[in-house]
Amino acid sequence: MDGEKNVVIFGESGSGKSSIVNLLLGKPVAQVSDRAVGCTFEFSKYTAPNYNLFDTVGLSEGSEGTVSQKFAVNQLINLLKSLENGVSLLVFVMEKGRIKKSLDENYKLFVEAICMGKVPVVLVITHCEMEPVLGKWWEDNRQYFDKYRMTFTSVVCGCSMNPEMAPALMQPMVKSLNDTTVAQLSKAISSSMLVPGWKVKGGWKTLLQTILRRIVKIICIFLQLPDVNLFAGSELSFEDRLFVYFKGQGYDELLSKQMAKDIANVV
């Protein structure tokens, strides 16, 4: 439906994305994982009262992940197809602490490559329950986000911890902070959301068919591979060039063929 409002939540594994989804929906519908490393790229769709939530989980984080790359590429393409009716907002979830390179990579994939910089972004910083002054970490570190040109329409510093997982004395404080977090985030979503949502003219299929360079860039960022020009100086088909590229990056022949075929079939 053209009137759908789609909100995409993204970020590193373990940052609290699924916990944020559960807070927004008021019930434990999204499975929470404590894995330190993402092993596959998946997404789940949930229906909130005024919008759809797409919870993207398990985005590959470097060589430590046991990534099923064929499955990952298929899921990325399926996400693009699911967003054909538009994207109203991106919600970037990160854990308070060290700023890692993968933050920039996640931002580039969703904000710049997939949504072409056309969709507003709300930043949610989790694990702030022990801050003496809520929001101080953000104020102390916001210059690093500016350095990497990561911009946000709103920033919410809060907590998504299950109160039952906290020590008994902390449980009332955690519950109160959760309530504050969901109230502030709900307000940020409502005020930042694009209505109607942004979508590629002609739909995502047109994007996949006509803007091949951007799709290759998305795939390269997603698989953390070097960028490459697959469109110049070769008589090979696009699928064959993809195969040669993936094989050259160390994937075995069967997997390289399958990934190349999957991508070529939709573009």
mmCIF file of C-alpha atoms in Angstrom:
data_model
loop_
_atom_site.group_PDB
_atom_site.id
_atom_site.type_symbol
_atom_site.label_atom_id
_atom_site.label_comp_id
_atom_site.label_asym_id
_atom_site.label_seq_id
_atom_site.Cartn_x
_atom_site.Cartn_y
_atom_site.Cartn_z
ATOM 1 C CA MET A 1 0.000 0.000 0.000
ATOM 2 C CA ASP A 2 1.221 3.462 -0.893
ATOM 3 C CA GLY A 3 0.183 4.817 2.520
ATOM 4 C CA GLU A 4 2.504 2.512 4.430
ATOM 5 C CA LYS A 5 5.107 4.107 6.695
ATOM 6 C CA ASN A 6 8.215 1.946 6.904
ATOM 7 C CA VAL A 7 10.802 2.462 9.645
ATOM 8 C CA VAL A 8 14.080 0.532 9.304
ATOM 9 C CA ILE A 9 16.138 -0.175 12.438
ATOM 10 C CA PHE A 10 19.799 -0.993 11.837
ATOM 11 C CA GLY A 11 23.104 -1.226 13.690
ATOM 12 C CA GLU A 12 25.628 -3.724 15.004
ATOM 13 C CA SER A 13 24.717 -7.084 16.500
ATOM 14 C CA GLY A 14 24.309 -6.731 20.250
ATOM 15 C CA SER A 15 23.583 -2.998 20.145
ATOM 16 C CA GLY A 16 20.016 -3.470 21.374
ATOM 17 C CA LYS A 17 18.024 -3.209 18.121
ATOM 18 C CA SER A 18 15.571 -5.992 18.935
ATOM 19 C CA SER A 19 15.177 -4.718 22.498
ATOM 20 C CA ILE A 20 14.279 -1.295 21.092
ATOM 21 C CA VAL A 21 11.670 -2.971 18.845
ATOM 22 C CA ASN A 22 10.183 -4.708 21.886
ATOM 23 C CA LEU A 23 10.039 -1.416 23.788
ATOM 24 C CA LEU A 24 8.296 0.355 20.906
ATOM 25 C CA LEU A 25 5.748 -2.440 20.488
ATOM 26 C CA GLY A 26 5.220 -2.851 24.222
ATOM 27 C CA LYS A 27 5.726 -6.615 24.133
ATOM 28 C CA PRO A 28 8.556 -9.132 23.553
ATOM 29 C CA VAL A 29 8.028 -9.987 19.877
ATOM 30 C CA ALA A 30 11.591 -9.600 18.553
ATOM 31 C CA GLN A 31 14.124 -12.232 19.578
ATOM 32 C CA VAL A 32 17.002 -10.710 21.520
ATOM 33 C CA SER A 33 20.474 -12.120 20.849
ATOM 34 C CA ASP A 34 23.584 -11.736 22.985
ATOM 35 C CA ARG A 35 25.951 -12.890 20.235
ATOM 36 C CA ALA A 36 28.942 -10.606 19.942
ATOM 37 C CA VAL A 37 29.347 -11.249 16.211
ATOM 38 C CA GLY A 38 26.688 -11.277 13.517
ATOM 39 C CA CYS A 39 26.595 -14.495 11.524
ATOM 40 C CA THR A 40 23.956 -13.739 8.880
ATOM 41 C CA PHE A 41 22.020 -10.777 7.550
ATOM 42 C CA GLU A 42 18.294 -11.127 8.193
ATOM 43 C CA PHE A 43 15.350 -8.825 8.709
ATOM 44 C CA SER A 44 11.975 -9.125 10.405
ATOM 45 C CA LYS A 45 8.890 -6.996 9.840
ATOM 46 C CA TYR A 46 6.620 -5.945 12.710
ATOM 47 C CA THR A 47 3.445 -3.861 12.650
ATOM 48 C CA ALA A 48 3.226 -0.927 15.057
ATOM 49 C CA PRO A 49 0.031 1.174 15.391
ATOM 50 C CA ASN A 50 1.185 3.857 12.934
ATOM 51 C CA TYR A 51 4.022 2.286 10.954
ATOM 52 C CA ASN A 52 5.879 -0.893 10.022
ATOM 53 C CA LEU A 53 9.140 -1.716 11.785
ATOM 54 C CA PHE A 54 11.900 -3.546 9.908
ATOM 55 C CA ASP A 55 14.381 -4.996 12.396
ATOM 56 C CA THR A 56 17.622 -5.815 10.570
ATOM 57 C CA VAL A 57 19.669 -8.241 12.618
ATOM 58 C CA GLY A 58 23.019 -9.961 12.286
ATOM 59 C CA LEU A 59 24.721 -7.659 9.786
ATOM 60 C CA SER A 60 28.125 -9.234 9.135
ATOM 61 C CA GLU A 61 30.893 -7.659 11.181
ATOM 62 C CA GLY A 62 34.232 -8.519 9.653
ATOM 63 C CA SER A 63 36.040 -11.796 9.279
ATOM 64 C CA GLU A 64 35.019 -13.121 12.693
ATOM 65 C CA GLY A 65 31.452 -13.834 11.566
ATOM 66 C CA THR A 66 30.561 -17.247 10.145
ATOM 67 C CA VAL A 67 28.639 -15.599 7.324
ATOM 68 C CA SER A 68 26.427 -17.498 4.897
ATOM 69 C CA GLN A 69 27.157 -15.027 2.103
ATOM 70 C CA LYS A 70 24.654 -16.422 -0.411
ATOM 71 C CA PHE A 71 21.891 -16.195 2.191
ATOM 72 C CA ALA A 72 23.085 -12.746 3.208
ATOM 73 C CA VAL A 73 22.955 -11.335 -0.332
ATOM 74 C CA ASN A 74 19.489 -12.833 -0.895
ATOM 75 C CA GLN A 75 18.232 -11.283 2.333
ATOM 76 C CA LEU A 76 19.628 -7.875 1.406
ATOM 77 C CA ILE A 77 17.829 -8.032 -1.953
ATOM 78 C CA ASN A 78 14.616 -9.200 -0.234
ATOM 79 C CA LEU A 79 14.815 -6.228 2.121
ATOM 80 C CA LEU A 80 15.056 -3.855 -0.848
ATOM 81 C CA LYS A 81 11.994 -5.481 -2.410
ATOM 82 C CA SER A 82 10.057 -5.260 0.877
ATOM 83 C CA LEU A 83 10.712 -1.515 0.994
ATOM 84 C CA GLU A 84 9.262 -0.904 -2.473
ATOM 85 C CA ASN A 85 6.491 1.262 -0.985
ATOM 86 C CA GLY A 86 9.046 3.623 0.493
ATOM 87 C CA VAL A 87 11.147 4.309 3.583
ATOM 88 C CA SER A 88 9.910 6.915 6.050
ATOM 89 C CA LEU A 89 12.722 6.780 8.607
ATOM 90 C CA LEU A 90 15.972 5.054 9.540
ATOM 91 C CA VAL A 91 16.738 4.349 13.217
ATOM 92 C CA PHE A 92 20.435 3.738 13.891
ATOM 93 C CA VAL A 93 21.019 1.869 17.177
ATOM 94 C CA MET A 94 24.443 1.770 18.796
ATOM 95 C CA GLU A 95 25.808 0.804 22.188
ATOM 96 C CA LYS A 96 27.494 3.542 24.195
ATOM 97 C CA GLY A 97 31.240 3.031 24.161
ATOM 98 C CA ARG A 98 34.073 2.782 21.703
ATOM 99 C CA ILE A 99 33.309 4.155 18.245
ATOM 100 C CA LYS A 100 34.229 1.413 15.774
ATOM 101 C CA LYS A 101 34.755 1.395 12.020
ATOM 102 C CA SER A 102 31.690 -0.813 11.587
ATOM 103 C CA LEU A 103 29.496 2.100 12.723
ATOM 104 C CA ASP A 104 30.594 4.069 9.678
ATOM 105 C CA GLU A 105 30.126 1.006 7.444
ATOM 106 C CA ASN A 106 26.586 0.430 8.726
ATOM 107 C CA TYR A 107 25.742 4.090 8.199
ATOM 108 C CA LYS A 108 27.085 4.081 4.645
ATOM 109 C CA LEU A 109 25.221 0.902 3.729
ATOM 110 C CA PHE A 110 21.770 1.980 4.900
ATOM 111 C CA VAL A 111 21.851 5.778 4.752
ATOM 112 C CA GLU A 112 24.020 6.475 1.721
ATOM 113 C CA ALA A 113 23.923 3.339 -0.454
ATOM 114 C CA ILE A 114 20.413 1.964 0.028
ATOM 115 C CA CYS A 115 18.518 5.196 0.764
ATOM 116 C CA MET A 116 20.822 7.548 -1.196
ATOM 117 C CA GLY A 117 20.951 10.041 1.674
ATOM 118 C CA LYS A 118 17.272 10.920 1.151
ATOM 119 C CA VAL A 119 15.823 9.480 4.380
ATOM 120 C CA PRO A 120 16.132 11.087 7.852
ATOM 121 C CA VAL A 121 18.032 9.172 10.541
ATOM 122 C CA VAL A 122 17.387 8.995 14.288
ATOM 123 C CA LEU A 123 20.306 7.824 16.449
ATOM 124 C CA VAL A 124 19.558 5.717 19.538
ATOM 125 C CA ILE A 125 22.412 5.209 22.012
ATOM 126 C CA THR A 126 21.743 2.299 24.373
ATOM 127 C CA HIS A 127 23.391 1.142 27.629
ATOM 128 C CA CYS A 128 23.234 4.647 29.105
ATOM 129 C CA GLU A 129 21.662 3.484 32.370
ATOM 130 C CA MET A 130 24.842 4.145 34.380
ATOM 131 C CA GLU A 131 25.458 7.662 33.087
ATOM 132 C CA PRO A 132 25.430 10.234 35.925
ATOM 133 C CA VAL A 133 24.134 12.803 33.429
ATOM 134 C CA LEU A 134 22.067 11.249 30.656
ATOM 135 C CA GLY A 135 23.391 12.286 27.255
ATOM 136 C CA LYS A 136 26.872 13.280 28.431
ATOM 137 C CA TRP A 137 28.579 10.564 26.353
ATOM 138 C CA TRP A 138 26.917 11.920 23.220
ATOM 139 C CA GLU A 139 27.940 15.497 23.979
ATOM 140 C CA ASP A 140 31.526 14.367 24.607
ATOM 141 C CA ASN A 141 31.737 12.330 21.394
ATOM 142 C CA ARG A 142 29.464 13.962 18.840
ATOM 143 C CA GLN A 143 32.482 15.508 17.062
ATOM 144 C CA TYR A 144 33.577 12.025 15.967
ATOM 145 C CA PHE A 145 30.258 11.496 14.217
ATOM 146 C CA ASP A 146 30.668 14.889 12.557
ATOM 147 C CA LYS A 147 34.134 13.806 11.417
ATOM 148 C CA TYR A 148 32.644 10.833 9.557
ATOM 149 C CA ARG A 149 29.754 12.965 8.272
ATOM 150 C CA MET A 150 27.121 10.978 10.114
ATOM 151 C CA THR A 151 24.190 13.327 10.622
ATOM 152 C CA PHE A 152 20.959 12.735 12.544
ATOM 153 C CA THR A 153 17.633 14.525 12.856
ATOM 154 C CA SER A 154 17.380 13.476 16.498
ATOM 155 C CA VAL A 155 19.443 11.643 19.127
ATOM 156 C CA VAL A 156 17.956 9.559 21.948
ATOM 157 C CA CYS A 157 20.194 8.391 24.807
ATOM 158 C CA GLY A 158 18.621 5.699 26.922
ATOM 159 C CA CYS A 159 18.198 2.100 27.953
ATOM 160 C CA SER A 160 16.581 -1.001 26.470
ATOM 161 C CA MET A 161 17.579 -3.509 29.147
ATOM 162 C CA ASN A 162 15.025 -6.006 30.431
ATOM 163 C CA PRO A 163 14.486 -4.834 34.044
ATOM 164 C CA GLU A 164 14.354 -8.462 35.211
ATOM 165 C CA MET A 165 17.968 -8.890 34.070
ATOM 166 C CA ALA A 166 19.152 -6.062 36.330
ATOM 167 C CA PRO A 167 20.006 -6.385 40.047
ATOM 168 C CA ALA A 168 16.896 -6.034 42.202
ATOM 169 C CA LEU A 169 17.872 -2.591 43.501
ATOM 170 C CA MET A 170 18.328 -1.285 39.944
ATOM 171 C CA GLN A 171 15.110 -2.670 38.475
ATOM 172 C CA PRO A 172 12.869 0.340 39.251
ATOM 173 C CA MET A 173 15.488 2.703 37.794
ATOM 174 C CA VAL A 174 15.887 0.594 34.643
ATOM 175 C CA LYS A 175 12.118 0.406 34.123
ATOM 176 C CA SER A 176 11.785 4.157 34.552
ATOM 177 C CA LEU A 177 14.613 4.804 32.082
ATOM 178 C CA ASN A 178 13.054 2.362 29.608
ATOM 179 C CA ASP A 179 9.782 4.278 29.817
ATOM 180 C CA THR A 180 11.614 7.552 29.220
ATOM 181 C CA THR A 181 13.539 6.051 26.305
ATOM 182 C CA VAL A 182 10.446 4.739 24.512
ATOM 183 C CA ALA A 183 8.606 8.036 25.049
ATOM 184 C CA GLN A 184 11.493 10.080 23.637
ATOM 185 C CA LEU A 185 12.050 7.679 20.739
ATOM 186 C CA SER A 186 8.349 7.569 19.844
ATOM 187 C CA LYS A 187 8.328 11.364 19.757
ATOM 188 C CA ALA A 188 11.488 11.432 17.616
ATOM 189 C CA ILE A 189 10.011 8.909 15.171
ATOM 190 C CA SER A 190 6.765 10.855 14.826
ATOM 191 C CA SER A 191 8.511 14.193 14.301
ATOM 192 C CA SER A 192 11.211 12.884 11.932
ATOM 193 C CA MET A 193 9.219 10.520 9.729
ATOM 194 C CA LEU A 194 8.781 11.285 6.030
ATOM 195 C CA VAL A 195 5.146 11.216 4.912
ATOM 196 C CA PRO A 196 4.884 9.867 2.287
ATOM 197 C CA GLY A 197 8.034 7.788 2.551
ATOM 198 C CA TRP A 198 10.928 8.197 0.133
ATOM 199 C CA LYS A 199 11.127 5.691 -2.690
ATOM 200 C CA VAL A 200 13.044 5.346 -5.897
ATOM 201 C CA LYS A 201 11.050 6.594 -8.866
ATOM 202 C CA GLY A 202 9.707 3.484 -10.571
ATOM 203 C CA GLY A 203 10.257 1.331 -7.466
ATOM 204 C CA TRP A 204 13.127 -0.770 -6.216
ATOM 205 C CA LYS A 205 13.012 -2.991 -9.302
ATOM 206 C CA THR A 206 13.843 0.050 -11.414
ATOM 207 C CA LEU A 207 16.697 0.823 -9.033
ATOM 208 C CA LEU A 208 18.008 -2.712 -9.387
ATOM 209 C CA GLN A 209 17.690 -2.587 -13.176
ATOM 210 C CA THR A 210 19.015 0.877 -13.982
ATOM 211 C CA ILE A 211 21.478 1.893 -11.275
ATOM 212 C CA LEU A 212 23.821 -1.081 -11.372
ATOM 213 C CA ARG A 213 26.824 0.867 -10.129
ATOM 214 C CA ARG A 214 24.965 1.757 -6.952
ATOM 215 C CA ILE A 215 23.875 -1.836 -6.405
ATOM 216 C CA VAL A 216 27.441 -3.097 -6.807
ATOM 217 C CA LYS A 217 28.530 -0.442 -4.311
ATOM 218 C CA ILE A 218 25.852 -1.669 -1.881
ATOM 219 C CA ILE A 219 27.007 -5.273 -2.269
ATOM 220 C CA CYS A 220 30.678 -4.300 -1.844
ATOM 221 C CA ILE A 221 29.936 -2.322 1.331
ATOM 222 C CA PHE A 222 27.686 -5.085 2.634
ATOM 223 C CA LEU A 223 30.245 -7.849 2.078
ATOM 224 C CA GLN A 224 33.083 -5.515 3.139
ATOM 225 C CA LEU A 225 34.842 -5.889 -0.220
ATOM 226 C CA PRO A 226 36.836 -3.248 -2.107
ATOM 227 C CA ASP A 227 34.844 -1.169 -4.597
ATOM 228 C CA VAL A 228 35.327 -2.107 -8.240
ATOM 229 C CA ASN A 229 34.174 -0.975 -11.695
ATOM 230 C CA LEU A 230 32.428 -3.964 -13.262
ATOM 231 C CA PHE A 231 31.160 -2.006 -16.230
ATOM 232 C CA ALA A 232 34.252 -1.024 -18.211
ATOM 233 C CA GLY A 233 36.598 -2.761 -20.649
ATOM 234 C CA SER A 234 35.138 -6.266 -20.708
ATOM 235 C CA GLU A 235 33.088 -8.382 -23.102
ATOM 236 C CA LEU A 236 31.919 -10.640 -20.276
ATOM 237 C CA SER A 237 28.300 -10.540 -19.128
ATOM 238 C CA PHE A 238 27.457 -8.708 -15.902
ATOM 239 C CA GLU A 239 26.892 -12.065 -14.174
ATOM 240 C CA ASP A 240 30.261 -13.393 -15.352
ATOM 241 C CA ARG A 241 32.034 -10.241 -14.190
ATOM 242 C CA LEU A 242 30.418 -10.591 -10.770
ATOM 243 C CA PHE A 243 31.543 -14.227 -10.665
ATOM 244 C CA VAL A 244 35.137 -13.289 -11.511
ATOM 245 C CA TYR A 245 35.076 -10.536 -8.882
ATOM 246 C CA PHE A 246 33.734 -12.709 -6.036
ATOM 247 C CA LYS A 247 36.119 -15.557 -6.921
ATOM 248 C CA GLY A 248 39.006 -13.080 -6.901
ATOM 249 C CA GLN A 249 37.998 -12.045 -3.375
ATOM 250 C CA GLY A 250 38.491 -15.608 -2.114
ATOM 251 C CA TYR A 251 35.008 -17.134 -2.341
ATOM 252 C CA ASP A 252 34.868 -20.683 -3.732
ATOM 253 C CA GLU A 253 33.675 -21.279 -7.295
ATOM 254 C CA LEU A 254 30.204 -22.619 -6.448
ATOM 255 C CA LEU A 255 29.384 -19.812 -4.009
ATOM 256 C CA SER A 256 30.763 -17.168 -6.396
ATOM 257 C CA LYS A 257 28.557 -18.494 -9.202
ATOM 258 C CA GLN A 258 25.453 -18.577 -7.019
ATOM 259 C CA MET A 259 25.905 -15.050 -5.623
ATOM 260 C CA ALA A 260 26.593 -13.669 -9.102
ATOM 261 C CA LYS A 261 23.483 -15.385 -10.458
ATOM 262 C CA ASP A 262 21.267 -14.155 -7.600
ATOM 263 C CA ILE A 263 22.351 -10.543 -8.077
ATOM 264 C CA ALA A 264 22.200 -10.639 -11.887
ATOM 265 C CA ASN A 265 18.691 -12.139 -11.815
ATOM 266 C CA VAL A 266 17.242 -9.098 -10.063
ATOM 267 C CA VAL A 267 19.213 -6.393 -11.839
#
